[in-house]
CSV table of C-alpha atoms in Angstrom, one decimal:
chain,number,residue,atom,x,y,z
A,262,MET,CA,0.0,0.0,0.0
A,263,ASN,CA,1.3,3.5,-0.9
A,264,ARG,CA,1.0,5.0,2.6
A,265,GLY,CA,1.9,8.5,1.4
A,266,LYS,CA,-1.0,8.6,-1.1
A,267,MET,CA,-3.4,7.1,1.4
A,268,VAL,CA,-2.6,9.9,3.9
A,269,ALA,CA,-2.9,12.5,1.2
A,270,ILE,CA,-6.4,11.2,0.2
A,271,LEU,CA,-7.6,11.1,3.8
A,272,ALA,CA,-6.2,14.6,4.5
A,273,LEU,CA,-8.0,16.0,1.5
A,274,ALA,CA,-11.2,14.3,2.5
A,275,SER,CA,-10.9,15.7,6.0
A,276,LEU,CA,-10.2,19.2,4.8
A,277,PHE,CA,-13.4,19.4,2.7
A,278,PHE,CA,-15.8,17.2,4.6
A,279,GLY,CA,-15.0,16.8,8.3
A,280,LYS,CA,-13.9,14.1,10.6
A,281,ILE,CA,-13.2,10.9,8.7
A,282,ALA,CA,-11.8,9.5,11.9
A,283,GLN,CA,-15.4,9.2,13.2
A,284,ALA,CA,-16.3,6.8,10.4
A,285,GLU,CA,-18.8,4.1,11.3
A,286,GLN,CA,-16.3,1.3,10.6
A,287,PRO,CA,-12.5,1.1,9.8
A,288,ILE,CA,-11.6,1.3,6.1
A,289,GLN,CA,-8.7,-0.3,4.3
A,290,ILE,CA,-7.3,1.7,1.3
A,291,ILE,CA,-5.3,-0.2,-1.3
A,292,THR,CA,-3.8,2.0,-4.0
A,293,ASP,CA,-2.2,1.5,-7.4
A,294,VAL,CA,-3.5,-1.9,-8.3
A,295,VAL,CA,-3.2,-2.7,-12.0
A,296,TYR,CA,-6.5,-3.9,-13.5
A,297,ALA,CA,-5.5,-3.9,-17.2
A,298,SER,CA,-2.7,-3.0,-19.5
A,299,PRO,CA,-4.1,-2.2,-23.0
A,300,GLY,CA,-1.3,-1.4,-25.4
A,301,GLY,CA,1.2,-1.8,-22.6
A,302,GLU,CA,-0.3,1.1,-20.6
A,303,ASP,CA,-1.0,0.1,-17.0
A,304,LEU,CA,-4.5,1.2,-15.8
A,305,LYS,CA,-4.9,1.3,-12.0
A,306,VAL,CA,-7.6,1.2,-9.4
A,307,ASP,CA,-7.7,2.4,-5.8
A,308,LEU,CA,-9.8,0.2,-3.5
A,309,TYR,CA,-11.7,1.4,-0.4
A,310,LEU,CA,-12.7,-1.6,1.6
A,311,PRO,CA,-14.8,-2.0,4.7
A,312,GLN,CA,-13.2,-4.3,7.2
A,313,GLY,CA,-15.1,-7.6,7.6
A,314,ASP,CA,-15.9,-10.8,5.9
A,315,GLY,CA,-18.7,-9.4,3.8
A,316,PRO,CA,-19.6,-10.0,1.1
A,317,TYR,CA,-20.3,-6.4,0.5
A,318,PRO,CA,-21.8,-4.6,-2.5
A,319,GLY,CA,-19.2,-3.4,-5.0
A,320,VAL,CA,-19.0,0.0,-6.6
A,321,LEU,CA,-17.2,0.7,-9.9
A,322,MET,CA,-16.3,4.4,-9.6
A,323,VAL,CA,-15.2,6.7,-12.5
A,324,HIS,CA,-13.8,10.2,-12.2
A,325,GLY,CA,-14.5,13.2,-14.3
A,326,GLY,CA,-12.1,15.7,-16.0
A,327,ALA,CA,-13.6,16.2,-19.5
A,328,TRP,CA,-12.1,12.8,-20.6
A,329,LEU,CA,-8.6,14.5,-20.8
A,330,ALA,CA,-7.6,15.2,-17.2
A,331,GLY,CA,-8.3,14.1,-13.6
A,332,ASP,CA,-7.5,10.9,-11.9
A,333,ARG,CA,-9.1,8.3,-9.6
A,334,SER,CA,-8.0,10.1,-6.4
A,335,ARG,CA,-10.5,12.9,-7.2
A,336,MET,CA,-13.3,10.6,-6.2
A,337,ALA,CA,-11.9,10.0,-2.7
A,338,ILE,CA,-14.7,11.8,-0.9
A,339,HIS,CA,-17.4,9.8,-2.6
A,340,ALA,CA,-15.5,6.6,-2.2
A,341,LEU,CA,-15.0,7.1,1.5
A,342,GLN,CA,-18.7,7.9,2.0
A,343,LEU,CA,-19.7,4.7,0.4
A,344,ALA,CA,-17.0,2.6,2.1
A,345,ARG,CA,-18.2,3.9,5.5
A,346,HIS,CA,-21.6,2.6,4.7
A,347,GLY,CA,-20.5,-0.9,3.8
A,348,TYR,CA,-19.6,-0.7,0.1
A,349,CYS,CA,-16.4,-2.0,-1.5
A,350,VAL,CA,-15.3,0.8,-3.9
A,351,ALA,CA,-13.0,0.5,-6.9
A,352,SER,CA,-12.1,3.9,-8.1
A,353,ILE,CA,-10.5,3.5,-11.5
A,354,GLY,CA,-8.2,5.4,-13.9
A,355,TYR,CA,-8.7,5.1,-17.6
A,356,ARG,CA,-7.0,6.1,-20.9
A,357,LEU,CA,-7.4,9.9,-21.5
A,358,ALA,CA,-8.0,11.9,-24.6
A,359,PRO,CA,-6.6,13.3,-26.9
A,360,ALA,CA,-4.1,10.4,-27.1
A,361,HIS,CA,-7.0,8.0,-26.8
A,362,LYS,CA,-10.3,8.7,-28.5
A,363,PHE,CA,-13.6,7.2,-27.6
A,364,PRO,CA,-14.5,4.4,-27.1
A,365,ALA,CA,-11.2,3.6,-25.4
A,366,GLN,CA,-12.5,5.0,-22.1
A,367,LEU,CA,-15.6,2.9,-22.3
A,368,GLU,CA,-13.6,-0.2,-23.1
A,369,ASP,CA,-11.5,0.5,-20.0
A,370,CYS,CA,-14.6,0.7,-17.8
A,371,ARG,CA,-15.7,-2.6,-19.1
A,372,MET,CA,-12.4,-4.2,-18.4
A,373,ALA,CA,-12.4,-2.8,-14.9
A,374,LEU,CA,-15.9,-4.2,-14.2
A,375,ALA,CA,-14.8,-7.6,-15.4
A,376,TRP,CA,-11.6,-7.4,-13.2
A,377,LEU,CA,-13.7,-6.4,-10.2
A,378,ARG,CA,-16.1,-9.3,-10.7
A,379,ASP,CA,-13.1,-11.7,-11.2
A,380,HIS,CA,-11.6,-10.5,-7.9
A,381,ALA,CA,-14.8,-10.4,-5.9
A,382,ASP,CA,-13.8,-13.2,-3.6
A,383,GLN,CA,-10.4,-11.6,-2.9
A,384,TYR,CA,-12.0,-8.3,-1.8
A,385,HIS,CA,-15.1,-9.7,-0.2
A,386,ILE,CA,-17.5,-8.3,-2.8
A,387,ASP,CA,-20.9,-9.8,-3.8
A,388,PRO,CA,-20.6,-10.2,-7.6
A,389,LYS,CA,-24.3,-10.0,-7.9
A,390,GLN,CA,-24.4,-6.6,-6.4
A,391,ILE,CA,-22.0,-4.3,-8.3
A,392,VAL,CA,-23.2,-0.8,-9.1
A,393,GLY,CA,-21.7,2.1,-11.0
A,394,TYR,CA,-20.9,5.6,-9.7
A,395,GLY,CA,-19.5,8.5,-11.8
A,396,TYR,CA,-19.3,12.2,-12.0
A,397,SER,CA,-19.3,14.4,-15.2
A,398,ALA,CA,-17.2,12.6,-17.8
A,399,GLY,CA,-17.2,9.6,-15.4
A,400,ALA,CA,-21.0,9.7,-15.2
A,401,GLN,CA,-21.3,9.5,-19.0
A,402,LEU,CA,-18.9,6.5,-19.0
A,403,ILE,CA,-20.6,4.7,-16.2
A,404,CYS,CA,-24.1,5.2,-17.7
A,405,LEU,CA,-22.8,3.8,-21.0
A,406,THR,CA,-21.2,0.9,-19.2
A,407,ALA,CA,-24.5,0.0,-17.6
A,408,MET,CA,-26.7,0.7,-20.5
A,409,THR,CA,-24.7,-1.1,-23.2
A,410,ALA,CA,-24.0,-4.4,-21.3
A,411,THR,CA,-24.7,-7.3,-23.6
A,412,ASP,CA,-25.3,-9.6,-20.6
A,413,PRO,CA,-27.3,-7.8,-17.8
A,414,ALA,CA,-26.1,-10.5,-15.4
A,415,GLN,CA,-22.5,-9.3,-16.0
A,416,GLY,CA,-23.4,-5.6,-16.0
A,417,LEU,CA,-24.2,-3.0,-13.3
A,418,CYS,CA,-27.3,-3.4,-11.2
A,419,ALA,CA,-27.7,0.3,-10.5
A,420,VAL,CA,-26.1,3.6,-11.4
A,421,VAL,CA,-25.3,6.9,-9.6
A,422,ALA,CA,-24.4,9.7,-12.0
A,423,GLY,CA,-23.7,13.3,-11.2
A,424,GLY,CA,-23.3,16.2,-13.6
A,425,THR,CA,-23.9,13.9,-16.5
A,426,PRO,CA,-23.4,14.7,-20.2
A,427,CYS,CA,-26.3,12.7,-21.8
A,428,ASP,CA,-26.7,13.5,-25.5
A,429,PHE,CA,-23.8,14.5,-27.8
A,430,THR,CA,-26.1,14.3,-30.8
A,431,LEU,CA,-27.3,17.8,-29.8
A,432,GLU,CA,-23.9,19.3,-30.6
A,433,PRO,CA,-23.8,21.7,-33.5
A,434,LEU,CA,-22.8,19.8,-36.7
A,435,THR,CA,-19.6,21.6,-37.4
A,436,SER,CA,-18.5,22.3,-33.8
A,437,ALA,CA,-15.0,20.9,-33.1
A,438,ARG,CA,-15.4,21.3,-29.3
A,439,LEU,CA,-15.4,17.6,-28.6
A,440,ALA,CA,-13.2,16.5,-31.5
A,441,TYR,CA,-10.3,15.8,-29.2
A,442,PHE,CA,-12.4,13.1,-27.5
A,443,LEU,CA,-14.8,11.9,-30.2
A,444,GLY,CA,-12.4,12.1,-33.2
A,445,GLY,CA,-14.0,14.9,-35.3
A,446,THR,CA,-17.1,17.0,-35.6
A,447,ARG,CA,-20.6,15.5,-35.5
A,448,ALA,CA,-20.9,16.1,-39.2
A,449,ALA,CA,-17.7,14.0,-39.7
A,450,VAL,CA,-18.4,11.2,-37.3
A,451,PRO,CA,-22.2,11.2,-36.4
A,452,ASP,CA,-22.2,7.5,-35.4
A,453,VAL,CA,-19.5,8.2,-32.8
A,454,TYR,CA,-21.5,11.0,-31.3
A,455,ARG,CA,-24.5,8.7,-31.0
A,456,GLN,CA,-22.5,5.8,-29.5
A,457,ALA,CA,-21.1,8.1,-26.9
A,458,SER,CA,-24.6,9.4,-25.8
A,459,PRO,CA,-26.2,7.6,-22.9
A,460,ALA,CA,-29.6,9.1,-23.8
A,461,LYS,CA,-29.6,7.0,-27.0
A,462,PHE,CA,-29.4,3.7,-25.1
A,463,VAL,CA,-32.5,4.1,-22.9
A,464,SER,CA,-34.5,0.9,-22.9
A,465,THR,CA,-36.8,-1.1,-20.7
A,466,LYS,CA,-33.6,-3.0,-19.5
A,467,SER,CA,-31.9,0.1,-18.1
A,468,PRO,CA,-30.9,-0.5,-14.5
A,469,PRO,CA,-32.2,1.8,-11.7
A,470,MET,CA,-30.5,5.2,-12.1
A,471,PHE,CA,-30.0,8.1,-9.7
A,472,PHE,CA,-28.9,11.4,-11.1
A,473,PHE,CA,-27.8,14.5,-9.2
A,474,HIS,CA,-27.2,17.8,-10.8
A,475,GLY,CA,-26.9,21.5,-9.9
A,476,THR,CA,-29.6,23.8,-11.1
A,477,ALA,CA,-26.8,26.4,-11.8
A,478,ASP,CA,-24.5,24.1,-13.7
A,479,SER,CA,-23.4,26.1,-16.7
A,480,LEU,CA,-20.9,23.5,-17.9
A,481,VAL,CA,-23.4,20.6,-18.3
A,482,PRO,CA,-26.9,21.9,-18.5
A,483,LEU,CA,-29.6,20.3,-16.4
A,484,ALA,CA,-32.0,20.1,-19.4
A,485,GLY,CA,-30.1,17.2,-20.9
A,486,VAL,CA,-30.4,15.1,-17.7
A,487,LYS,CA,-34.1,16.0,-17.4
A,488,ALA,CA,-34.8,14.8,-20.9
A,489,MET,CA,-33.0,11.5,-20.3
A,490,CYS,CA,-34.8,11.0,-17.0
A,491,LYS,CA,-38.1,11.6,-18.8
A,492,ALA,CA,-37.2,9.0,-21.4
A,493,LEU,CA,-36.2,6.5,-18.7
A,494,ASP,CA,-39.4,7.1,-16.9
A,495,GLN,CA,-41.5,6.5,-20.1
A,496,ALA,CA,-39.6,3.3,-20.6
A,497,GLY,CA,-40.8,2.1,-17.2
A,498,CYS,CA,-37.4,2.3,-15.5
A,499,ASP,CA,-36.6,3.3,-11.9
A,500,VAL,CA,-35.1,6.7,-12.3
A,501,ARG,CA,-34.6,9.5,-9.8
A,502,LEU,CA,-33.2,13.0,-10.1
A,503,CYS,CA,-31.9,15.1,-7.2
A,504,GLU,CA,-31.8,18.8,-8.2
A,505,LEU,CA,-29.3,20.7,-6.2
A,506,ASP,CA,-30.6,24.3,-5.8
A,507,GLN,CA,-28.2,26.9,-7.2
A,508,ALA,CA,-25.3,24.4,-7.3
A,509,SER,CA,-22.7,24.8,-10.0
A,510,HIS,CA,-20.9,21.8,-11.7
A,511,ILE,CA,-18.2,21.8,-8.9
A,512,GLY,CA,-20.8,22.6,-6.2
A,513,SER,CA,-22.9,19.6,-7.0
A,514,PHE,CA,-19.7,17.4,-7.0
A,515,LEU,CA,-19.0,18.6,-3.4
A,516,SER,CA,-22.5,18.4,-2.2
A,517,PRO,CA,-23.0,16.4,1.0
A,518,GLN,CA,-26.7,16.2,0.2
A,519,ALA,CA,-25.9,14.4,-3.1
A,520,ARG,CA,-23.7,11.9,-1.5
A,521,GLN,CA,-26.2,11.1,1.2
A,522,GLU,CA,-29.0,10.7,-1.3
A,523,ALA,CA,-26.9,8.5,-3.4
A,524,VAL,CA,-26.2,6.1,-0.5
A,525,LYS,CA,-29.9,6.1,0.4
A,526,PHE,CA,-30.8,5.2,-3.2
A,527,LEU,CA,-28.2,2.4,-3.4
A,528,ASP,CA,-29.2,0.9,-0.1
A,529,GLU,CA,-32.8,0.8,-1.2
A,530,VAL,CA,-32.1,-0.6,-4.6
A,531,LEU,CA,-29.8,-3.3,-3.4
A,532,GLN,CA,-32.1,-4.4,-0.6
A,533,THR,CA,-34.8,-4.8,-3.3
A,534,THR,CA,-32.4,-6.7,-5.5
A,535,ALA,CA,-31.4,-9.0,-2.7
A,536,ALA,CA,-35.0,-9.7,-1.8
A,537,THR,CA,-35.8,-10.8,-5.4
A,538,ASP,CA,-32.6,-12.9,-6.0
A,539,PRO,CA,-33.3,-16.7,-6.1
C-alpha cells in the first residue's frame, strides 16, 4: 500500500468534509492496483474496503475531468462515503484523450468491471451486487457501461451519475469542441457522437438510475439530464433526479446532500435486488 498517497487522500477528505476518523467502521485503502494494460499502458484502481468478511456490494467508480484530465483520487470523498456505509469501492483510472479517442475509455470501464467481478472473492465483494458511480465525464462513461451491457447479469445493477453529459447528438454539426475526444465534428463522425450518448441507449432493460445535478450548472446543462430521466421514466425504468438548488458543476460534486441521497438510493435498490434474488 502506498502510505503517502493514502494519507494525502484522507487529509484531503478531512479538509473538505470533516472528521473521517469518526467513520462508522474502519476502512482499508489499497492503491495503485493494475487492473488492465491495454497497449502496454497500466491502468490502475484504488480500493476502499470496509473491514469484515462481507460479502459487501461493490462499486465501480469513475472520475471526471472532461475525458482528458483528472485521476481516480479525485473521487476519494465519494469513495470514503460509500465505504463507511458498507460498500467496497473500486475507483479507476482510464485512458485519456486526446491520445486515446472514444471508445477507449468505455472499453477501460468494461475491463475494470470484469476485473472487479473476477476479484470479488479476494476483496469480499458480492458479484451479484455491483453498481456504478461516476461524475461528469465519469458519469457519462458509467451510464454507457451500464446501458450497453450485452449480458445484464454481468453488468451493473444500479447507477449513480452526477453532472452527466447525456446526449452528444445535440452538438452543432460543425463544432469541433469535442473533436479531441470523439475524433471529429458531429458532421464528420455522427455515429461516434451517438455511440457516446447515454440518452440514445435508454431501454426497458436500463438499471435503476439516480442522477444528481446542480440547477446552476453552466458546464453541463440540467436540461439534458431531465430529458434523459423523462425517457427512462417513459420506458418504465426506476429513475430519480436530485436537483441541487443553485449548485454549480463543482458545487454539485462537493454536495453532502448528493452523497447522502446516493447512499440512500443504493441501499434501497440493493435491498430490493437481494430480496428478489433466487
